[in-house]
Amino acid sequence: MNVYDADHVRNVALVGHQGAGKTTLAEAMLYSAHAIGRMGAVEDGSTVSDYHPSERERQMSVFTSLLHAEWEGHKINVLDTPGYADFVGETIAALKVADTALFVIDAGEGVQVGTELAWSYTERTETPAMFVLNKLDGGDSDFEAAVEAMRERFGRGVTPIQLPGGAGTRTIIDTLLMKQIRFAPDGTATFEEIGAEFAERATAMHNELIEAIAENDEGLMELYFEKGELTEDDEDEMRKGLRTALIRRQLYPVFLTVARENVGVSRLMSFIDNVLPSPAMMPPPHLDEGEVHTDPKAGPVAFVFRTMAEEHVGEFSFVRVYDGTLEQGMDLENARDGAAERLGALYAINGNRRDGVAQLVAGDIGATVKLKHTHTSDTLRKKGLGVLIEPIHFPDPRMTLALRSTRQGEEDKMAQGIHQLVKEDPSLHFAQDAHLGQMTLAGQGETHLDVARFRLKNRYGVDIEYDRPRVSYRETVQGRAQTSYRHKKQTGGAGQFADISILVEPLTDEINLPNDLRVKHEHTLETEWHSKVHFVDAIVGGVIDMQRFFGAIQKGVAEALREGPVAGYPVGDVRVVVYDGGMHSVDSNENAFKTASKHAFKTAFREAQPAVLEPVVNLEVTVPESHMGDVLGDLNTRRARIQGMESDGPFQKIKAQVPEAELYRYATSLRSMTQGRGIHHAAFSHYEAMPRHVQDKLVSERTEVEEA
Ligand SMILES: Nc1nc2c(ncn2[C@@H]2O[C@H](COP(=O)(O)OP(=O)(O)OP(=O)(O)O)[C@@H](O)[C@H]2O)c(=O)[nH]1
Ligand SMILES: [Mg+2]
């Protein structure tokens, strides 16, 4: 395996809607470049890219695969991303390190949700973009309609370079080469004069293209008039002009393929090779600290954009080198915490095939093994160098499920597996709530979590089961109640005595006690579940020695807080005022007061209009105009309060407050309501009392569980 410098590397990410043909195209690219001897198919799990068991089982991509092929002395790195929305974290990571995004579009479907989603990310990363209209052989393929839809969504910069050549699907008219290209089944291209029926249109497209490029380059226009024609063969002007327009995101060329039949693919490879910017021509990545220059002698600086534990090898770290030259045995550090790392073996990767390489030079993408402290999103750098590449921004989770190990005694093994999984895929979030007694895993949707379960079983031999997550309800009071309790015991030797009168009321900012009560001391307790309880000592005349017993009284109440009397949920946001009582010179002690305060609190709480509070989230749903009615109707059945709507291109943004309990599996419902075109985002807002009938239902369910 050769070593390539930045001028001889192209980094391309294949992105777009699920099933458009990215993996098949990647396979055809490798085949055209003779990196593989025969083309595999997604259907029989034989592609280089979709090699993981989860991918074979589903016949779709789940992970971003790194592939590469040599073309005319250049190394073309291809990142084949999954199109399914649940795996968007993989796409985001790939776009972080790719220099060009190649959008694959199904010519029969045109622009789809997955296309739009990926587009929005390339807008953020300002990644140059180009399109491939694939499946030109499909019965419903419609070149004109697809291009129109693309222009409508992505603007005037969308510029078709090719035309379908009629006569079967093996011929393509190329207006950048001004040739008609016929592709043999093995992908070999034969170049011919453009047929008479296409000549006029091809010339018009050619002129349009030149004009588009010349917008930034007057020299190009002059040269064009001089020569009468300018093709991709023109190194200096034409290729450079195209490249500049690509880098500035002013031009998005459109190519045509039938990936499965290897039509158009070798031509696409030559365009990638001739025109796409090399890593050295690209603006630097977003950095939190320092600078990088794609300089093979500086640094080194490399960024880990994904990690993957592979059987028998350990953890693979996929890196893009931004400065310097990586070599095995090099001593580097993790920029996050300065931890030392010695580089293991280096590889060029083709799916699960890995070829050792001596070096990885600035601009290139490859992998290394057995890094100790370095994970996805970390920067590796020369010791002491002040460079930190901005980490990848993974999206917040959209679905949370409770999980448990199906086999007793495997909790530790499960925890280890999940820990590893979350390191590999930071768009998975694991949480443990001791209070609710549950563990949760959150991700982008049902399929994302299914794949996590599959991988836990397949990779770590751990069986887990998902369940509806328990909602973190709270109990509180909405009124005021006073009560007295006397704890008295006379058994054998020393007795127990404590007498206490307390008032329980909702926690308000301003304290407003009944007339005869005065605050003497106070203390606010913050509970583990992030609620507050305000304790007030209002004892007059020393009827209780509060110096001695205030602490014990608080402890007694604190014990009662853990399980509220209504439905057993933790209690919070109450004020407890101790205003009267009595003690006995011998029999009163801390334990007695603890017991008394606990009982008094429970009784007072029950009489002070107790209520269950539920978490309410701020929900934002983005849906196409045409699905608004359905989504709003559905939200109404979820006790949502709609707070506003605004339009955002062809989409509507709905803002609402919705009880968390009503959003179980919402990602799945929304997807089916909108054919996958809706997305949502939810964030905790506040706690709120539940409507009476909902609370009654909750209480009766709880009672049933307890009785059972
Ligand atoms: N007719 C036709 N089918 C194709 C072509 N390219 C791919 N396919 C088929 O389309 C289906 C999806 O192809 P993939 O390559 O898995 O698509 P993908 O974009 O990688 O899909 P995800 O990774 O799931 O996003 C498979 O059944 C392919 O065989 C093509 O040019 N023509
Ligand atoms: Mg795929």
XYZ file of C-alpha atoms and ligand atoms in Angstrom:
741
model
C 0.000 0.000 0.000
C 1.347 3.377 -1.011
C 1.650 6.548 0.977
C -0.143 9.567 -0.484
C 0.349 13.251 0.158
C -2.532 15.718 0.185
C -2.279 16.543 -3.528
C -2.873 12.880 -4.277
C -5.864 12.383 -1.988
C -9.589 13.070 -2.462
C -12.004 12.638 0.442
C -15.594 12.078 -0.561
C -18.623 11.233 1.591
C -21.574 9.506 -0.079
C -24.714 10.884 1.536
C -28.439 10.962 0.876
C -31.737 9.231 1.444
C -31.950 5.604 2.462
C -31.770 3.174 -0.436
C -30.683 5.681 -3.105
C -27.757 3.422 -3.972
C -24.779 4.833 -2.054
C -23.362 1.479 -1.028
C -23.909 0.031 -4.496
C -22.208 3.072 -6.006
C -19.292 2.695 -3.585
C -18.996 -0.951 -4.664
C -19.016 0.081 -8.335
C -16.366 2.720 -7.638
C -14.067 0.089 -6.122
C -14.802 -2.247 -9.003
C -14.128 0.419 -11.649
C -10.813 1.132 -9.980
C -9.975 -2.615 -9.903
C -9.806 -2.539 -6.114
C -12.161 -5.557 -6.175
C -12.522 -8.239 -8.823
C -16.300 -8.560 -8.815
C -19.177 -6.451 -7.628
C -21.042 -7.549 -4.533
C -24.692 -6.697 -3.913
C -26.468 -5.203 -0.907
C -29.211 -7.836 -1.237
C -26.896 -10.744 -0.531
C -24.726 -8.949 2.005
C -21.651 -9.200 -0.169
C -20.606 -5.546 -0.516
C -17.311 -4.328 0.866
C -19.075 -1.513 2.689
C -22.062 -3.154 4.424
C -20.094 -5.905 6.141
C -21.417 -5.670 9.695
C -23.943 -8.266 10.840
C -26.476 -5.501 11.629
C -26.155 -4.267 8.065
C -26.384 -7.661 6.450
C -29.447 -8.514 8.468
C -31.221 -5.307 7.458
C -29.785 -4.999 3.940
C -28.991 -1.390 4.584
C -26.083 0.640 5.886
C -25.970 1.278 9.626
C -22.427 2.591 9.982
C -20.210 4.844 7.925
C -17.682 2.657 6.148
C -14.314 3.848 5.015
C -13.273 2.653 1.555
C -10.580 3.696 -0.841
C -9.460 3.105 -4.388
C -6.499 4.240 -6.407
C -7.307 6.210 -9.535
C -4.620 7.650 -11.818
C -2.132 7.685 -8.952
C -4.569 9.321 -6.527
C -6.115 7.750 -3.467
C -9.838 8.335 -3.413
C -11.186 7.877 0.103
C -14.894 7.136 0.125
C -17.024 7.392 3.253
C -20.216 5.453 2.615
C -22.782 6.779 5.088
C -26.143 5.272 6.059
C -29.175 7.166 4.764
C -31.668 6.050 7.395
C -32.428 9.004 9.682
C -31.724 7.046 12.885
C -28.064 6.877 11.922
C -27.612 10.570 11.230
C -24.766 10.648 13.771
C -22.726 8.543 11.308
C -23.405 11.017 8.497
C -22.471 13.991 10.656
C -19.177 12.361 11.625
C -18.368 11.586 7.974
C -19.140 15.122 6.851
C -16.816 16.409 9.531
C -13.818 14.911 7.705
C -14.914 14.738 4.050
C -13.861 17.458 1.618
C -16.796 16.892 -0.721
C -20.295 15.566 -0.097
C -21.551 13.427 -2.951
C -25.343 13.258 -2.771
C -26.789 10.109 -4.256
C -30.381 10.590 -5.412
C -32.769 7.955 -6.706
C -33.721 9.308 -10.146
C -37.238 7.963 -9.726
C -37.783 9.536 -6.303
C -36.019 12.863 -6.646
C -35.319 14.881 -3.494
C -36.293 12.942 -0.341
C -36.183 13.636 3.394
C -32.777 12.034 3.775
C -31.443 14.249 0.982
C -32.753 17.351 2.713
C -31.431 16.299 6.087
C -27.920 15.673 4.765
C -28.097 18.932 2.838
C -28.786 20.891 5.996
C -25.629 19.431 7.526
C -23.447 20.324 4.532
C -24.817 23.852 4.767
C -23.588 24.007 8.330
C -20.171 22.518 7.560
C -19.942 24.460 4.267
C -18.830 21.275 2.551
C -18.666 21.406 -1.258
C -21.446 19.278 -2.730
C -22.240 17.414 -5.934
C -25.044 15.111 -7.006
C -25.384 11.742 -8.634
C -28.762 10.762 -10.047
C -28.708 7.003 -9.680
C -31.056 4.200 -10.792
C -31.430 5.748 -14.210
C -32.543 2.289 -15.328
C -35.587 2.314 -13.046
C -38.988 2.400 -14.753
C -39.967 5.544 -12.881
C -36.664 7.334 -13.385
C -37.264 10.937 -14.468
C -34.198 13.043 -15.124
C -36.028 16.303 -15.823
C -38.333 16.090 -12.798
C -35.466 15.199 -10.461
C -33.315 18.112 -11.648
C -36.229 20.499 -11.291
C -36.888 19.336 -7.730
C -33.195 19.673 -6.881
C -33.050 23.208 -8.267
C -36.128 24.139 -6.333
C -34.686 22.871 -3.070
C -30.970 23.569 -3.448
C -30.936 26.563 -5.771
C -29.555 27.632 -9.105
C -26.139 26.188 -8.361
C -27.515 22.727 -9.221
C -25.981 22.195 -12.671
C -26.527 19.016 -14.710
C -23.324 17.961 -16.439
C -24.825 14.932 -18.150
C -27.948 13.815 -20.006
C -29.401 10.321 -20.311
C -28.459 9.099 -23.753
C -31.724 7.336 -24.585
C -31.109 3.978 -26.328
C -31.075 1.692 -23.266
C -29.389 3.071 -20.219
C -25.783 2.393 -21.047
C -25.163 5.695 -22.816
C -24.644 9.055 -21.175
C -24.126 12.438 -22.867
C -21.410 14.373 -21.045
C -21.367 18.120 -21.595
C -18.172 18.721 -19.679
C -16.241 16.414 -21.979
C -18.617 17.114 -24.901
C -18.705 13.396 -25.599
C -21.233 10.620 -25.673
C -20.074 7.803 -23.422
C -21.086 4.154 -23.794
C -20.437 1.870 -20.849
C -19.730 -1.828 -21.280
C -20.992 -4.191 -18.529
C -17.516 -4.246 -16.994
C -17.670 -0.465 -16.757
C -15.254 0.296 -19.570
C -16.161 3.543 -21.291
C -16.171 4.199 -25.023
C -16.179 7.863 -26.008
C -18.105 8.909 -29.122
C -19.290 12.048 -30.847
C -22.533 13.299 -29.370
C -25.488 12.021 -31.410
C -27.319 14.546 -33.584
C -30.511 14.386 -31.497
C -28.622 15.540 -28.373
C -26.164 17.966 -29.954
C -28.185 21.136 -29.551
C -29.165 20.511 -25.940
C -25.649 19.414 -25.031
C -24.166 22.613 -26.456
C -26.689 24.728 -24.572
C -25.842 22.928 -21.313
C -22.141 23.278 -22.010
C -22.519 27.030 -22.485
C -24.565 27.360 -19.327
C -21.914 25.536 -17.400
C -19.123 27.749 -18.721
C -21.126 30.848 -17.882
C -21.751 29.596 -14.380
C -18.052 29.016 -13.776
C -16.998 32.234 -15.497
C -19.053 34.263 -13.041
C -15.978 34.376 -10.810
C -13.355 34.150 -13.476
C -13.193 36.543 -16.408
C -10.100 34.877 -17.827
C -12.122 31.734 -18.345
C -14.675 33.515 -20.521
C -11.932 34.988 -22.696
C -10.288 31.625 -23.108
C -13.624 30.139 -24.019
C -14.174 32.695 -26.796
C -10.655 32.087 -28.010
C -11.011 28.289 -28.146
C -14.728 27.971 -28.854
C -14.956 25.063 -26.404
C -13.528 24.285 -22.984
C -13.652 20.806 -21.547
C -12.547 19.074 -18.397
C -9.330 18.229 -20.255
C -8.302 21.834 -19.774
C -6.251 21.594 -16.598
C -5.524 25.179 -15.789
C -8.667 27.092 -16.447
C -11.575 24.704 -16.567
C -10.730 22.340 -13.727
C -9.609 25.220 -11.560
C -12.738 27.231 -12.273
C -14.982 24.287 -11.456
C -13.065 23.575 -8.286
C -13.297 27.159 -7.075
C -17.032 27.236 -7.708
C -17.389 23.949 -5.811
C -15.385 25.132 -2.842
C -17.466 28.321 -2.676
C -20.670 26.294 -2.921
C -21.750 28.210 -6.007
C -21.917 25.156 -8.223
C -23.287 21.686 -7.559
C -22.622 19.479 -10.578
C -25.057 16.643 -11.328
C -23.838 13.318 -12.745
C -25.767 10.225 -13.809
C -25.259 6.573 -12.937
C -26.754 3.141 -12.924
C -24.585 1.988 -10.056
C -25.772 -1.609 -10.146
C -24.847 -1.900 -13.817
C -21.638 0.071 -13.443
C -22.853 2.757 -15.849
C -21.362 6.243 -15.441
C -19.128 5.191 -12.563
C -15.692 5.307 -14.183
C -16.574 8.727 -15.581
C -17.601 9.849 -12.111
C -14.282 8.605 -10.736
C -12.338 10.628 -13.295
C -14.312 13.763 -12.390
C -13.608 13.177 -8.691
C -9.966 12.744 -9.537
C -9.650 15.688 -11.954
C -11.845 18.288 -10.379
C -12.689 17.738 -6.720
C -10.532 19.755 -4.346
C -7.607 18.018 -2.680
C -7.448 18.318 1.113
C -4.718 20.926 0.715
C -7.093 23.257 -1.095
C -9.771 23.183 1.547
C -10.250 25.746 4.273
C -9.169 24.348 7.671
C -11.728 22.594 9.888
C -13.371 24.497 12.734
C -10.854 24.610 15.562
C -11.297 25.372 19.223
C -7.637 26.200 19.523
C -4.670 26.780 17.204
C -4.316 26.274 13.454
C -3.693 23.481 10.939
C -2.342 23.786 7.398
C -2.311 20.303 5.833
C 1.464 20.518 6.103
C 3.139 17.081 6.049
C 6.056 18.433 8.101
C 4.091 20.246 10.824
C 2.164 18.777 13.764
C 1.162 16.025 13.681
C -2.504 16.715 14.297
C -5.177 14.101 13.622
C -8.858 13.864 14.441
C -10.656 10.661 15.458
C -14.053 10.778 13.767
C -15.242 7.331 14.774
C -14.232 4.305 16.763
C -15.303 0.726 16.375
C -14.429 -2.336 18.390
C -13.692 -5.203 16.016
C -13.403 -8.803 17.039
C -9.870 -10.111 17.601
C -8.302 -6.685 16.975
C -9.673 -4.366 19.619
C -10.698 -0.824 19.099
C -10.162 0.738 15.695
C -9.892 4.510 15.561
C -10.629 6.159 12.236
C -8.577 9.282 11.798
C -8.173 12.143 9.431
C -4.730 13.693 9.480
C -4.764 17.504 9.385
C -1.071 18.204 9.831
C 2.125 16.204 9.766
C 2.740 12.543 9.069
C 1.604 9.721 11.338
C 3.889 6.766 11.882
C 3.590 3.718 14.094
C 5.274 4.133 17.461
C 4.931 7.906 17.479
C 4.323 9.473 20.893
C 1.365 11.822 20.759
C -1.129 13.202 23.231
C -4.886 13.478 23.437
C -5.679 17.195 23.214
C -8.688 16.837 25.506
C -6.735 15.902 28.617
C -3.103 15.668 27.587
C -3.033 11.887 28.099
C -0.104 10.267 26.303
C -0.813 7.954 23.366
C 1.626 5.813 21.453
C 0.430 5.201 17.902
C -0.194 1.579 17.001
C -0.201 0.139 13.504
C -1.652 2.301 10.728
C -4.044 1.068 8.077
C -5.705 1.937 4.820
C -9.245 0.620 5.078
C -11.677 -1.018 2.707
C -14.669 -2.038 4.814
C -13.363 -4.838 7.013
C -10.250 -5.264 4.904
C -7.270 -3.425 6.262
C -3.881 -2.991 4.715
C -0.994 -1.857 6.848
C 0.634 1.394 5.751
C 3.904 2.921 6.843
C 2.541 6.439 7.128
C -0.617 8.485 6.973
C 0.161 11.947 5.649
C -1.749 15.213 6.256
C -4.942 15.156 4.193
C -5.390 11.384 4.249
C -7.945 9.273 6.106
C -7.134 5.884 7.618
C -7.215 3.993 10.874
C -5.078 3.021 13.820
C -5.565 0.562 16.674
C -5.387 0.257 20.429
C -5.455 3.881 21.460
C -5.914 3.872 25.205
C -7.685 7.108 26.107
C -8.766 8.466 22.762
C -12.310 8.167 21.479
C -14.640 9.575 18.856
C -14.303 13.363 18.498
C -10.852 13.575 20.100
C -7.834 15.344 18.632
C -4.442 13.618 18.686
C -1.486 15.949 18.504
C 2.217 16.282 19.016
C 2.887 16.708 22.722
C 2.412 20.272 23.884
C 1.041 21.581 20.601
C -1.794 24.090 21.118
C -4.249 22.637 18.610
C -7.747 21.373 19.278
C -10.223 20.507 16.556
C -13.828 21.257 17.392
C -15.595 18.054 18.438
C -18.444 16.605 16.388
C -21.852 17.931 17.385
C -24.057 14.887 17.631
C -27.808 15.470 17.734
C -29.789 15.160 20.960
C -31.614 11.850 21.365
C -35.201 11.561 20.174
C -36.230 8.342 21.838
C -35.600 6.910 25.291
C -36.324 3.358 26.410
C -35.772 1.596 29.696
C -33.537 -1.442 29.462
C -32.620 -4.393 31.586
C -30.517 -7.473 31.286
C -32.637 -10.534 30.559
C -30.236 -12.792 32.404
C -29.666 -12.499 36.117
C -26.185 -11.651 37.246
C -25.124 -10.148 33.927
C -25.589 -6.530 34.959
C -21.856 -5.860 35.043
C -21.259 -7.427 31.685
C -24.126 -5.381 30.303
C -22.767 -2.169 31.789
C -19.376 -2.851 30.188
C -20.915 -3.549 26.789
C -23.026 -0.419 26.894
C -20.089 1.654 28.024
C -18.134 0.498 24.974
C -21.089 1.032 22.653
C -21.624 4.618 23.796
C -17.925 5.330 23.281
C -18.244 4.086 19.719
C -21.497 5.878 19.035
C -21.794 9.098 21.027
C -25.309 9.643 19.661
C -26.394 6.909 22.114
C -26.967 8.093 25.671
C -27.000 5.765 28.652
C -28.368 6.847 32.021
C -28.965 5.236 35.360
C -31.645 6.589 37.640
C -31.186 5.048 41.049
C -34.302 6.698 42.261
C -36.609 5.312 39.630
C -34.605 2.111 39.746
C -34.136 2.065 36.010
C -31.529 2.280 33.312
C -32.316 3.999 30.056
C -30.790 4.095 26.623
C -31.631 7.007 24.352
C -30.957 7.371 20.667
C -32.324 8.685 17.420
C -35.195 6.223 17.102
C -36.481 2.695 17.296
C -34.023 1.292 14.740
C -31.020 2.972 16.324
C -31.911 1.347 19.660
C -32.649 -1.985 17.976
C -29.219 -1.968 16.404
C -27.707 -1.180 19.812
C -29.463 -4.239 21.256
C -28.342 -6.356 18.323
C -24.741 -5.237 18.745
C -24.765 -5.874 22.473
C -25.813 -9.432 21.790
C -23.625 -9.949 18.779
C -20.489 -8.245 19.963
C -20.598 -8.600 23.748
C -22.918 -11.574 24.225
C -25.289 -9.513 26.338
C -29.053 -9.930 26.108
C -31.136 -6.908 26.925
C -34.800 -6.109 26.819
C -36.430 -2.730 26.285
C -39.378 -1.455 28.195
C -41.488 1.656 28.554
C -39.452 4.032 30.717
C -40.952 5.110 34.029
C -41.712 8.771 34.220
C -40.069 10.737 36.960
C -43.199 12.027 38.718
C -43.095 14.147 41.859
C -45.508 14.630 44.705
C -46.233 17.928 46.378
C -49.016 19.789 48.217
C -51.290 22.465 46.900
C -52.842 23.566 50.201
C -51.883 24.061 53.849
C -52.443 21.625 56.724
C -51.414 21.458 60.375
C -51.116 18.381 62.457
C -49.759 17.147 65.777
C -48.248 13.800 66.610
C -47.115 12.318 69.846
C -44.670 9.431 69.829
C -44.659 7.660 73.183
C -43.343 4.243 74.160
C -42.851 2.646 77.495
C -41.196 -0.722 77.107
C -39.043 -1.992 79.899
C -36.196 0.450 80.617
C -35.869 3.847 78.957
C -38.956 5.151 77.179
C -39.404 7.149 73.997
C -41.136 10.471 73.905
C -41.576 13.203 71.315
C -44.458 15.532 70.668
C -44.531 17.699 67.605
C -46.879 20.053 65.729
C -46.092 20.930 62.158
C -47.521 22.896 59.290
C -47.031 21.755 55.702
C -47.599 24.068 52.742
C -46.437 24.591 49.131
C -42.978 26.100 48.782
C -43.415 29.721 47.765
C -40.720 32.329 47.231
C -42.149 34.531 49.948
C -42.841 33.109 53.329
C -46.237 34.043 54.741
C -46.953 32.159 57.962
C -50.108 32.390 60.066
C -50.082 35.425 62.376
C -48.811 33.845 65.552
C -45.827 32.074 63.943
C -42.336 33.559 63.591
C -39.322 32.160 61.778
C -36.498 31.488 64.198
C -34.224 29.299 62.110
C -34.544 27.844 58.654
C -32.828 25.396 56.369
C -33.394 24.393 52.757
C -32.778 20.794 51.820
C -31.940 19.954 48.205
C -33.050 16.421 47.445
C -31.249 13.950 45.200
C -34.121 14.343 42.748
C -33.501 18.092 42.454
C -36.430 19.302 44.525
C -36.362 21.613 47.523
C -37.789 21.310 51.013
C -37.753 24.371 53.260
C -37.608 23.630 57.004
C -38.656 26.364 59.410
C -38.164 26.378 63.181
C -40.959 28.481 64.726
C -40.856 27.012 68.230
C -41.707 29.436 71.026
C -40.640 29.186 74.668
C -38.303 26.240 74.126
C -41.059 23.601 74.214
C -38.741 21.561 72.028
C -34.975 21.953 72.301
C -34.425 22.805 68.647
C -30.651 23.099 69.071
C -30.755 19.424 69.821
C -33.660 18.078 67.756
C -34.084 20.246 64.629
C -31.659 17.991 62.746
C -33.474 14.815 63.766
C -36.824 16.323 62.825
C -35.496 17.145 59.349
C -34.114 13.618 58.991
C -37.488 12.122 59.846
C -39.215 14.228 57.191
C -36.442 13.498 54.682
C -37.117 9.769 55.102
C -40.776 10.311 54.364
C -39.902 12.317 51.243
C -38.609 9.333 49.330
C -41.990 7.772 48.863
C -44.855 10.204 48.713
C -48.139 9.127 50.255
C -50.214 9.574 47.075
C -48.555 7.217 44.636
C -45.130 6.541 46.087
C -43.201 9.145 44.063
C -40.562 11.415 45.617
C -41.808 14.533 47.313
C -40.572 18.036 46.746
C -41.201 21.757 46.809
C -42.840 21.905 50.211
C -42.314 23.944 53.364
C -42.389 22.263 56.773
C -42.862 24.529 59.776
C -42.326 23.114 63.271
C -44.303 25.359 65.619
C -45.242 23.451 68.755
C -44.669 20.265 70.710
C -43.197 18.927 73.880
C -40.389 16.837 75.260
C -39.555 14.718 78.241
C -36.387 15.290 80.207
C -35.362 11.609 80.132
C -37.281 9.829 77.353
C -36.832 12.364 74.517
C -34.032 11.661 72.100
C -33.206 12.132 68.433
C -34.762 8.871 67.352
C -38.036 9.717 69.010
C -38.209 13.072 67.227
C -37.288 11.489 63.940
C -40.138 9.025 64.243
C -42.591 11.706 65.345
C -41.733 14.135 62.558
C -41.988 11.409 59.935
C -45.499 10.476 61.043
C -46.603 14.074 61.470
C -45.336 14.957 58.011
C -47.139 12.061 56.329
C -50.430 12.973 57.957
C -50.140 16.691 57.257
C -49.093 16.009 53.676
C -52.195 13.897 53.055
C -54.415 16.689 54.336
C -52.753 19.509 52.389
C -54.314 18.713 48.992
C -51.499 16.487 47.775
C -50.947 16.261 44.034
C -48.750 14.390 41.609
C -46.611 16.590 39.378
C -45.433 15.442 35.983
C -42.496 16.580 33.867
C -43.514 18.732 30.915
C -41.234 19.198 27.915
C -40.865 21.901 25.314
C -41.502 20.128 22.043
C -40.590 21.430 18.618
C -41.860 19.510 15.604
C -40.777 20.331 12.062
C -43.109 18.909 9.413
C -44.014 19.570 5.793
C -47.015 21.860 5.441
C -49.125 18.982 4.087
C -48.799 16.979 7.314
C -49.588 19.829 9.704
C -53.198 18.775 10.284
C -52.322 15.192 11.195
C -49.523 16.191 13.516
C -51.615 18.821 15.315
C -54.518 16.411 15.648
C -52.229 13.827 17.151
C -50.696 16.350 19.546
C -54.188 17.142 20.807
C -54.601 13.552 21.912
C -51.348 13.903 23.885
C -52.560 16.728 26.151
C -50.302 19.168 24.290
C -50.585 22.944 24.623
C -49.723 24.429 21.240
C -47.691 27.568 21.738
C -47.026 28.687 18.230
C -46.305 27.858 14.641
C -43.940 29.381 12.150
C -42.977 28.502 8.618
C -39.487 27.448 7.629
C -39.206 26.954 3.859
C -41.611 24.191 2.854
C -41.837 23.162 6.517
C -43.871 24.272 9.490
C -42.403 24.435 12.941
C -44.858 23.638 15.720
C -43.967 24.595 19.283
C -45.857 22.977 22.117
C -45.637 21.973 25.751
C -46.407 18.324 26.257
C -46.302 16.030 29.303
C -43.327 13.693 28.978
C -45.565 10.702 29.715
C -47.448 11.330 26.477
C -44.363 11.227 24.270
C -43.503 7.556 24.591
C -42.164 6.386 21.187
C -43.140 9.719 19.640
C -40.283 9.511 17.111
C -41.880 6.397 15.641
C -45.397 7.864 15.545
C -44.156 11.044 13.942
C -42.227 9.138 11.350
C -45.233 7.082 10.318
C -47.539 10.122 10.347
C -45.250 12.052 8.021
C -43.653 9.303 5.903
C -40.418 10.109 7.632
C -40.482 13.794 6.792
C -41.139 15.110 10.294
C -38.533 15.520 12.998
C -38.883 16.601 16.577
C -36.824 17.866 19.438
C -37.838 17.777 23.095
C -36.243 19.322 26.175
C -37.376 19.326 29.803
C -39.290 22.461 30.750
C -40.885 22.169 34.210
C -43.043 20.162 36.600
C -46.764 20.647 36.614
C -49.813 19.210 38.388
C -51.634 16.573 36.375
C -55.301 16.735 35.523
C -57.343 14.925 38.165
C -58.455 12.010 35.993
C -54.901 11.323 34.834
C -53.652 11.384 38.407
C -56.434 9.042 39.533
C -55.446 6.597 36.835
C -51.810 6.766 37.884
C -52.699 6.194 41.539
C -54.915 3.219 40.761
C -52.220 1.668 38.561
C -49.757 2.095 41.375
C -52.137 0.505 43.854
C -52.621 -2.457 41.528
C -48.884 -2.948 41.231
C -48.457 -2.804 44.984
C -51.276 -5.241 45.620
C -49.885 -7.628 43.027
N -32.361 -0.552 -10.452
C -31.324 -0.142 -9.740
N -31.213 -0.512 -8.477
C -30.144 -0.070 -7.778
C -29.166 0.751 -8.358
N -28.252 1.039 -7.419
C -28.645 0.411 -6.298
N -29.773 -0.255 -6.500
C -30.532 -1.053 -5.534
O -31.133 -0.190 -4.576
C -31.176 -0.808 -3.300
C -30.503 0.083 -2.267
O -29.162 0.216 -2.593
P -28.033 0.587 -1.543
O -26.763 0.664 -2.273
O -28.117 -0.273 -0.360
O -28.540 2.044 -1.142
P -27.908 2.973 0.011
O -28.086 4.361 -0.458
O -26.565 2.526 0.343
O -28.899 2.682 1.196
P -28.623 2.990 2.772
O -27.245 2.664 3.062
O -29.597 2.152 3.514
O -28.921 4.432 2.935
C -30.476 -2.143 -3.459
O -31.446 -3.115 -3.629
C -29.644 -1.961 -4.711
O -29.406 -3.153 -5.402
C -29.305 1.110 -9.719
O -28.519 1.842 -10.305
N -30.407 0.640 -10.372
Mg -25.721 2.002 2.124
